């Protein structure tokens, strides 16, 4: 058996020891509640043995959490984790699935406000309006396996930009590049602005009057509908424009890019986790994985 204290090292998990300890303290009770709830459903009633009686878990919760983090960070197969922890393959698969879902529903951390989590898009816009935060929004695509031949909706995953089968995530960050929200992933063929509208960005811009969002040229339609709140770079000038106007436009585009670059850095931080570089598993598990990684990164950057 591998030394489990070594497996908990930040090089394997991707997070610090202090961060791992806080995750253990936060998630241990929800995991126990979930386990007991499933047992209660299977039994059809309350337990008949005293608490602590019966068979023990082959894989305690700390090992389940560490194994899940290693799987997310390095995409280590379940079969390899099974050998490291000397458990059955099904035990490891169930453990990773349970902990991944717990990580995904935690919500995103708020800078300088420990204990406060942002779980919905409305929470993010309310926080931005209350704190005067200017948001940055962008989309990223992750290559996925091609759907089986003859299956409906196969073309929906073919990205016009990447020329690959992808799924698209919309991400919101603040001016320091700290992740505040990620959307449920959508087929890569969907346009960036359409994905943002489908997620409810337009409705939030209508409701929260003081919030501004910096966008790139892919969101011109959203900028047209919300001219003052959804800010895109200045458009290209007509041919023959005078030099002072050209220089002014270039300065404005440079300033806009300099302010919006933080969300690009946030997206790059996601891709350091190997599972988000190229997804080779079932597509229905990718949304929870992306949420889990985004939440972990938001924890790590709250004091940045």
Tab-separated table of C-alpha atoms in Angstrom:
chain	number	residue	atom	x	y	z
A	1	UNK	CA	0.000	0.000	0.000
A	2	UNK	CA	1.238	3.489	-0.832
A	3	UNK	CA	2.012	5.897	1.983
A	4	UNK	CA	-1.272	7.810	2.277
A	5	UNK	CA	0.357	10.813	3.917
A	6	UNK	CA	2.482	11.200	0.791
A	7	UNK	CA	-0.609	11.030	-1.443
A	8	UNK	CA	-2.048	14.005	0.469
A	9	UNK	CA	0.919	16.175	-0.569
A	10	UNK	CA	0.003	19.346	-2.544
A	11	UNK	CA	1.887	17.992	-5.576
A	12	UNK	CA	-0.729	15.234	-5.821
A	13	UNK	CA	-3.881	17.040	-4.674
A	14	UNK	CA	-3.240	20.475	-6.193
A	15	UNK	CA	-4.226	22.272	-2.976
A	16	UNK	CA	-2.363	23.210	0.188
A	17	UNK	CA	-2.439	21.190	3.390
A	18	UNK	CA	-4.430	23.921	5.157
A	19	UNK	CA	-6.966	23.938	2.325
A	20	UNK	CA	-7.279	20.160	2.541
A	21	UNK	CA	-7.882	20.343	6.294
A	22	UNK	CA	-10.646	22.934	5.845
A	23	UNK	CA	-12.298	20.767	3.178
A	24	UNK	CA	-12.236	17.780	5.526
A	25	UNK	CA	-13.887	19.782	8.289
A	26	UNK	CA	-16.521	21.165	5.915
A	27	UNK	CA	-17.457	18.062	3.918
A	28	UNK	CA	-17.165	15.208	6.432
A	29	UNK	CA	-20.574	15.807	8.008
A	30	UNK	CA	-22.497	16.219	4.686
A	31	UNK	CA	-20.893	13.000	3.465
A	32	UNK	CA	-21.946	11.092	6.605
A	33	UNK	CA	-25.471	12.509	6.321
A	34	UNK	CA	-25.658	11.384	2.697
A	35	UNK	CA	-24.435	7.871	3.546
A	36	UNK	CA	-26.909	7.482	6.398
A	37	UNK	CA	-29.712	8.855	4.245
A	38	UNK	CA	-29.083	6.239	1.551
A	39	UNK	CA	-28.911	3.491	4.165
A	40	UNK	CA	-32.184	4.682	5.685
A	41	UNK	CA	-33.812	4.531	2.257
A	42	UNK	CA	-32.507	1.028	1.580
A	43	UNK	CA	-33.589	-0.246	5.027
A	44	UNK	CA	-36.958	1.462	4.825
A	45	UNK	CA	-36.635	2.773	8.369
A	46	UNK	CA	-34.318	3.661	11.258
A	47	UNK	CA	-31.222	1.626	11.988
A	48	UNK	CA	-31.511	-1.262	14.438
A	49	UNK	CA	-27.862	-1.468	15.427
A	50	UNK	CA	-26.157	1.015	17.684
A	51	UNK	CA	-24.140	3.782	15.946
A	52	UNK	CA	-20.663	2.483	15.142
A	53	UNK	CA	-21.705	-1.161	14.939
A	54	UNK	CA	-21.458	-3.197	11.747
A	55	UNK	CA	-18.915	-3.256	8.936
A	56	UNK	CA	-16.378	-0.461	8.611
A	57	UNK	CA	-15.733	1.554	5.470
A	58	UNK	CA	-12.899	0.172	3.371
A	59	UNK	CA	-12.042	3.752	2.411
A	60	UNK	CA	-12.369	6.421	5.113
A	61	UNK	CA	-13.525	9.901	4.129
A	62	UNK	CA	-10.091	11.557	4.148
A	63	UNK	CA	-8.832	8.964	1.671
A	64	UNK	CA	-11.928	9.449	-0.476
A	65	UNK	CA	-11.328	13.192	-0.606
A	66	UNK	CA	-7.626	12.843	-1.406
A	67	UNK	CA	-8.291	10.247	-4.106
A	68	UNK	CA	-10.894	12.533	-5.715
A	69	UNK	CA	-8.502	15.486	-5.710
A	70	UNK	CA	-5.765	13.372	-7.311
A	71	UNK	CA	-8.241	12.216	-9.954
A	72	UNK	CA	-9.284	15.813	-10.716
A	73	UNK	CA	-5.751	17.205	-10.728
A	74	UNK	CA	-3.920	14.505	-12.686
A	75	UNK	CA	-6.778	12.478	-14.247
A	76	UNK	CA	-5.317	9.354	-12.674
A	77	UNK	CA	-7.535	6.394	-13.671
A	78	UNK	CA	-9.711	4.724	-11.058
A	79	UNK	CA	-7.816	1.474	-11.653
A	80	UNK	CA	-4.555	3.102	-10.550
A	81	UNK	CA	-6.171	4.670	-7.487
A	82	UNK	CA	-7.596	1.254	-6.673
A	83	UNK	CA	-4.084	-0.199	-6.539
A	84	UNK	CA	-2.781	2.680	-4.407
A	85	UNK	CA	-5.536	2.324	-1.798
A	86	UNK	CA	-6.046	-1.464	-2.082
A	87	UNK	CA	-9.802	-1.334	-2.537
A	88	UNK	CA	-12.221	-2.611	-5.163
A	89	UNK	CA	-12.702	-0.669	-8.404
A	90	UNK	CA	-16.396	-0.078	-7.670
A	91	UNK	CA	-15.548	1.321	-4.229
A	92	UNK	CA	-13.188	3.889	-5.749
A	93	UNK	CA	-15.655	4.848	-8.499
A	94	UNK	CA	-18.452	5.434	-5.981
A	95	UNK	CA	-16.120	7.395	-3.681
A	96	UNK	CA	-14.936	9.742	-6.435
A	97	UNK	CA	-18.502	10.333	-7.633
A	98	UNK	CA	-19.799	11.140	-4.137
A	99	UNK	CA	-17.002	13.566	-3.242
A	100	UNK	CA	-17.055	15.252	-6.655
A	101	UNK	CA	-20.736	16.084	-6.192
A	102	UNK	CA	-20.067	17.428	-2.684
A	103	UNK	CA	-17.336	19.699	-4.051
A	104	UNK	CA	-19.514	20.916	-6.934
A	105	UNK	CA	-22.408	22.152	-4.760
A	106	UNK	CA	-20.307	24.074	-2.222
A	107	UNK	CA	-20.604	27.418	-4.010
A	108	UNK	CA	-17.852	29.888	-4.869
A	109	UNK	CA	-15.897	31.688	-2.175
A	110	UNK	CA	-16.249	35.445	-1.686
A	111	UNK	CA	-13.014	37.447	-1.254
A	112	UNK	CA	-12.416	38.615	2.323
A	113	UNK	CA	-15.772	37.172	3.488
A	114	UNK	CA	-15.149	33.676	4.895
A	115	UNK	CA	-18.251	31.565	5.223
A	116	UNK	CA	-20.133	33.367	2.429
A	117	UNK	CA	-20.637	31.333	-0.759
A	118	UNK	CA	-22.067	32.298	-4.166
A	119	UNK	CA	-24.202	29.455	-5.523
A	120	UNK	CA	-26.374	31.096	-8.168
A	121	UNK	CA	-25.977	33.744	-10.851
A	122	UNK	CA	-28.295	36.034	-8.899
A	123	UNK	CA	-25.996	35.729	-5.873
A	124	UNK	CA	-23.058	36.894	-8.011
A	125	UNK	CA	-24.855	39.953	-9.380
A	126	UNK	CA	-26.216	40.864	-5.948
A	127	UNK	CA	-22.699	40.627	-4.508
A	128	UNK	CA	-21.269	42.726	-7.372
A	129	UNK	CA	-23.894	45.431	-6.904
A	130	UNK	CA	-23.479	45.553	-3.118
A	131	UNK	CA	-19.666	45.660	-3.253
A	132	UNK	CA	-19.256	47.749	-6.421
A	133	UNK	CA	-17.415	44.967	-8.292
A	134	UNK	CA	-17.066	45.189	-12.067
A	135	UNK	CA	-17.453	41.671	-13.461
A	136	UNK	CA	-15.506	39.974	-16.270
A	137	UNK	CA	-17.201	37.310	-18.365
A	138	UNK	CA	-15.816	34.901	-20.947
A	139	UNK	CA	-16.371	31.416	-22.328
A	140	UNK	CA	-14.007	28.486	-22.689
A	141	UNK	CA	-14.297	25.171	-24.498
A	142	UNK	CA	-13.164	21.690	-23.469
A	143	UNK	CA	-12.620	18.950	-26.006
A	144	UNK	CA	-14.846	15.922	-25.406
A	145	UNK	CA	-15.314	12.531	-27.016
A	146	UNK	CA	-17.294	12.436	-30.221
A	147	UNK	CA	-20.859	11.122	-29.735
A	148	UNK	CA	-21.582	7.711	-31.196
A	149	UNK	CA	-22.620	7.539	-34.849
A	150	UNK	CA	-26.353	7.678	-35.418
A	151	UNK	CA	-27.069	9.323	-32.053
A	152	UNK	CA	-29.303	12.413	-32.136
A	153	UNK	CA	-27.709	15.816	-31.575
A	154	UNK	CA	-24.289	14.695	-32.730
A	155	UNK	CA	-23.532	17.932	-34.610
A	156	UNK	CA	-24.378	20.095	-31.601
A	157	UNK	CA	-20.954	19.402	-30.070
A	158	UNK	CA	-18.914	20.424	-33.152
A	159	UNK	CA	-17.403	23.822	-32.352
A	160	UNK	CA	-17.137	26.281	-35.211
A	161	UNK	CA	-14.119	27.907	-33.573
A	162	UNK	CA	-12.192	24.846	-32.393
A	163	UNK	CA	-13.264	22.531	-35.239
A	164	UNK	CA	-13.538	19.807	-32.605
A	165	UNK	CA	-16.200	18.184	-30.438
A	166	UNK	CA	-16.356	20.432	-27.386
A	167	UNK	CA	-18.489	21.597	-24.493
A	168	UNK	CA	-18.596	25.276	-23.539
A	169	UNK	CA	-18.510	26.863	-20.083
A	170	UNK	CA	-19.293	30.500	-19.256
A	171	UNK	CA	-17.149	31.906	-16.434
A	172	UNK	CA	-17.440	35.111	-14.379
A	173	UNK	CA	-14.457	36.557	-12.487
A	174	UNK	CA	-13.708	39.803	-10.653
A	175	UNK	CA	-10.972	42.377	-11.299
A	176	UNK	CA	-8.400	40.195	-9.506
A	177	UNK	CA	-9.143	37.089	-11.572
A	178	UNK	CA	-10.989	35.318	-8.742
A	179	UNK	CA	-13.689	32.921	-9.904
A	180	UNK	CA	-17.202	33.916	-8.821
A	181	UNK	CA	-19.377	31.643	-10.973
A	182	UNK	CA	-19.346	29.032	-13.735
A	183	UNK	CA	-22.300	27.962	-15.817
A	184	UNK	CA	-23.525	24.455	-16.535
A	185	UNK	CA	-21.642	23.290	-19.621
A	186	UNK	CA	-23.390	23.440	-22.996
A	187	UNK	CA	-22.639	21.903	-26.433
A	188	UNK	CA	-19.719	23.659	-28.126
A	189	UNK	CA	-21.674	24.643	-31.247
A	190	UNK	CA	-23.692	27.193	-29.245
A	191	UNK	CA	-22.509	30.789	-29.688
A	192	UNK	CA	-20.942	32.528	-26.678
A	193	UNK	CA	-23.654	35.202	-26.506
A	194	UNK	CA	-26.427	32.600	-26.826
A	195	UNK	CA	-24.897	30.561	-24.000
A	196	UNK	CA	-24.759	33.698	-21.820
A	197	UNK	CA	-28.404	34.544	-22.524
A	198	UNK	CA	-29.465	30.955	-21.870
A	199	UNK	CA	-27.687	31.065	-18.513
A	200	UNK	CA	-29.687	34.181	-17.547
A	201	UNK	CA	-27.026	36.892	-17.905
A	202	UNK	CA	-29.441	39.161	-19.793
A	203	UNK	CA	-32.140	38.906	-17.105
A	204	UNK	CA	-29.617	39.721	-14.392
A	205	UNK	CA	-28.397	42.766	-16.329
A	206	UNK	CA	-32.011	43.968	-16.533
A	207	UNK	CA	-32.593	43.470	-12.818
A	208	UNK	CA	-29.323	44.752	-11.315
A	209	UNK	CA	-28.944	48.347	-12.508
A	210	UNK	CA	-25.495	49.117	-11.087
A	211	UNK	CA	-23.570	46.066	-12.319
A	212	UNK	CA	-21.255	46.310	-15.324
A	213	UNK	CA	-19.725	43.344	-17.160
A	214	UNK	CA	-16.639	43.498	-19.378
A	215	UNK	CA	-16.906	41.294	-22.485
A	216	UNK	CA	-14.976	40.547	-25.649
A	217	UNK	CA	-16.112	40.890	-29.273
A	218	UNK	CA	-18.014	37.604	-29.090
A	219	UNK	CA	-20.780	39.282	-27.066
A	220	UNK	CA	-21.709	42.170	-29.367
A	221	UNK	CA	-25.368	41.148	-29.346
A	222	UNK	CA	-25.460	41.229	-25.549
A	223	UNK	CA	-23.758	44.627	-25.611
A	224	UNK	CA	-26.349	45.936	-28.078
A	225	UNK	CA	-29.209	44.875	-25.808
A	226	UNK	CA	-27.540	46.256	-22.643
A	227	UNK	CA	-25.420	49.090	-23.966
A	228	UNK	CA	-24.356	50.690	-20.663
A	229	UNK	CA	-23.928	47.509	-18.616
A	230	UNK	CA	-22.402	44.991	-21.059
A	231	UNK	CA	-19.168	46.625	-22.224
A	232	UNK	CA	-17.323	45.362	-25.310
A	233	UNK	CA	-14.255	46.875	-27.050
A	234	UNK	CA	-14.894	49.843	-29.396
A	235	UNK	CA	-15.782	48.841	-32.914
A	236	UNK	CA	-13.537	49.156	-35.951
A	237	UNK	CA	-13.491	52.608	-37.589
A	238	UNK	CA	-14.513	53.275	-41.153
A	239	UNK	CA	-11.750	53.292	-43.786
A	240	UNK	CA	-9.989	56.640	-44.047
A	241	UNK	CA	-10.502	57.667	-40.409
A	242	UNK	CA	-8.167	60.397	-39.203
A	243	UNK	CA	-5.095	59.444	-37.190
A	244	UNK	CA	-6.235	60.920	-33.817
A	245	UNK	CA	-9.407	58.790	-33.910
A	246	UNK	CA	-7.417	55.669	-34.777
A	247	UNK	CA	-5.038	56.288	-31.892
A	248	UNK	CA	-7.934	56.920	-29.503
A	249	UNK	CA	-9.622	53.664	-30.532
A	250	UNK	CA	-6.402	51.688	-30.053
A	251	UNK	CA	-5.938	53.136	-26.560
A	252	UNK	CA	-9.525	52.299	-25.647
A	253	UNK	CA	-9.187	48.709	-26.894
A	254	UNK	CA	-5.908	48.325	-25.023
A	255	UNK	CA	-7.433	49.633	-21.783
A	256	UNK	CA	-10.431	47.346	-22.180
A	257	UNK	CA	-8.222	44.309	-22.801
A	258	UNK	CA	-6.006	45.173	-19.826
A	259	UNK	CA	-9.026	45.220	-17.520
A	260	UNK	CA	-10.628	42.079	-18.970
A	261	UNK	CA	-7.441	39.962	-19.034
A	262	UNK	CA	-8.063	38.748	-15.470
A	263	UNK	CA	-10.824	36.389	-16.608
A	264	UNK	CA	-8.417	34.932	-19.183
A	265	UNK	CA	-5.973	34.214	-16.365
A	266	UNK	CA	-8.779	32.518	-14.435
A	267	UNK	CA	-9.584	30.286	-17.410
A	268	UNK	CA	-5.900	29.395	-17.741
A	269	UNK	CA	-5.889	28.385	-14.075
A	270	UNK	CA	-8.707	25.918	-14.799
A	271	UNK	CA	-6.712	24.261	-17.559
A	272	UNK	CA	-3.886	23.440	-15.137
A	273	UNK	CA	-6.155	20.663	-13.876
A	274	UNK	CA	-5.585	17.855	-16.333
A	275	UNK	CA	-9.193	16.704	-16.506
A	276	UNK	CA	-10.176	20.083	-17.980
A	277	UNK	CA	-7.501	19.981	-20.683
A	278	UNK	CA	-9.279	17.191	-22.560
A	279	UNK	CA	-12.268	15.273	-21.234
A	280	UNK	CA	-12.179	11.557	-22.081
A	281	UNK	CA	-14.965	10.352	-19.788
A	282	UNK	CA	-18.760	10.462	-20.015
A	283	UNK	CA	-20.028	13.907	-20.990
A	284	UNK	CA	-22.742	13.978	-18.329
A	285	UNK	CA	-20.042	13.974	-15.623
A	286	UNK	CA	-18.167	16.995	-16.980
A	287	UNK	CA	-20.447	19.742	-15.510
A	288	UNK	CA	-19.934	18.519	-11.925
A	289	UNK	CA	-16.206	18.183	-12.546
A	290	UNK	CA	-15.913	21.722	-13.912
A	291	UNK	CA	-17.916	23.121	-10.991
A	292	UNK	CA	-15.781	21.206	-8.482
A	293	UNK	CA	-12.508	22.492	-9.951
A	294	UNK	CA	-13.857	26.052	-10.180
A	295	UNK	CA	-14.913	25.989	-6.531
A	296	UNK	CA	-11.513	24.667	-5.435
A	297	UNK	CA	-9.759	27.430	-7.368
A	298	UNK	CA	-12.059	30.075	-5.864
A	299	UNK	CA	-11.116	28.860	-2.373
A	300	UNK	CA	-7.448	29.172	-3.206
A	301	UNK	CA	-7.700	32.698	-4.625
A	302	UNK	CA	-9.913	34.390	-2.033
A	303	UNK	CA	-6.867	35.967	-0.346
A	304	UNK	CA	-5.000	36.710	-3.593
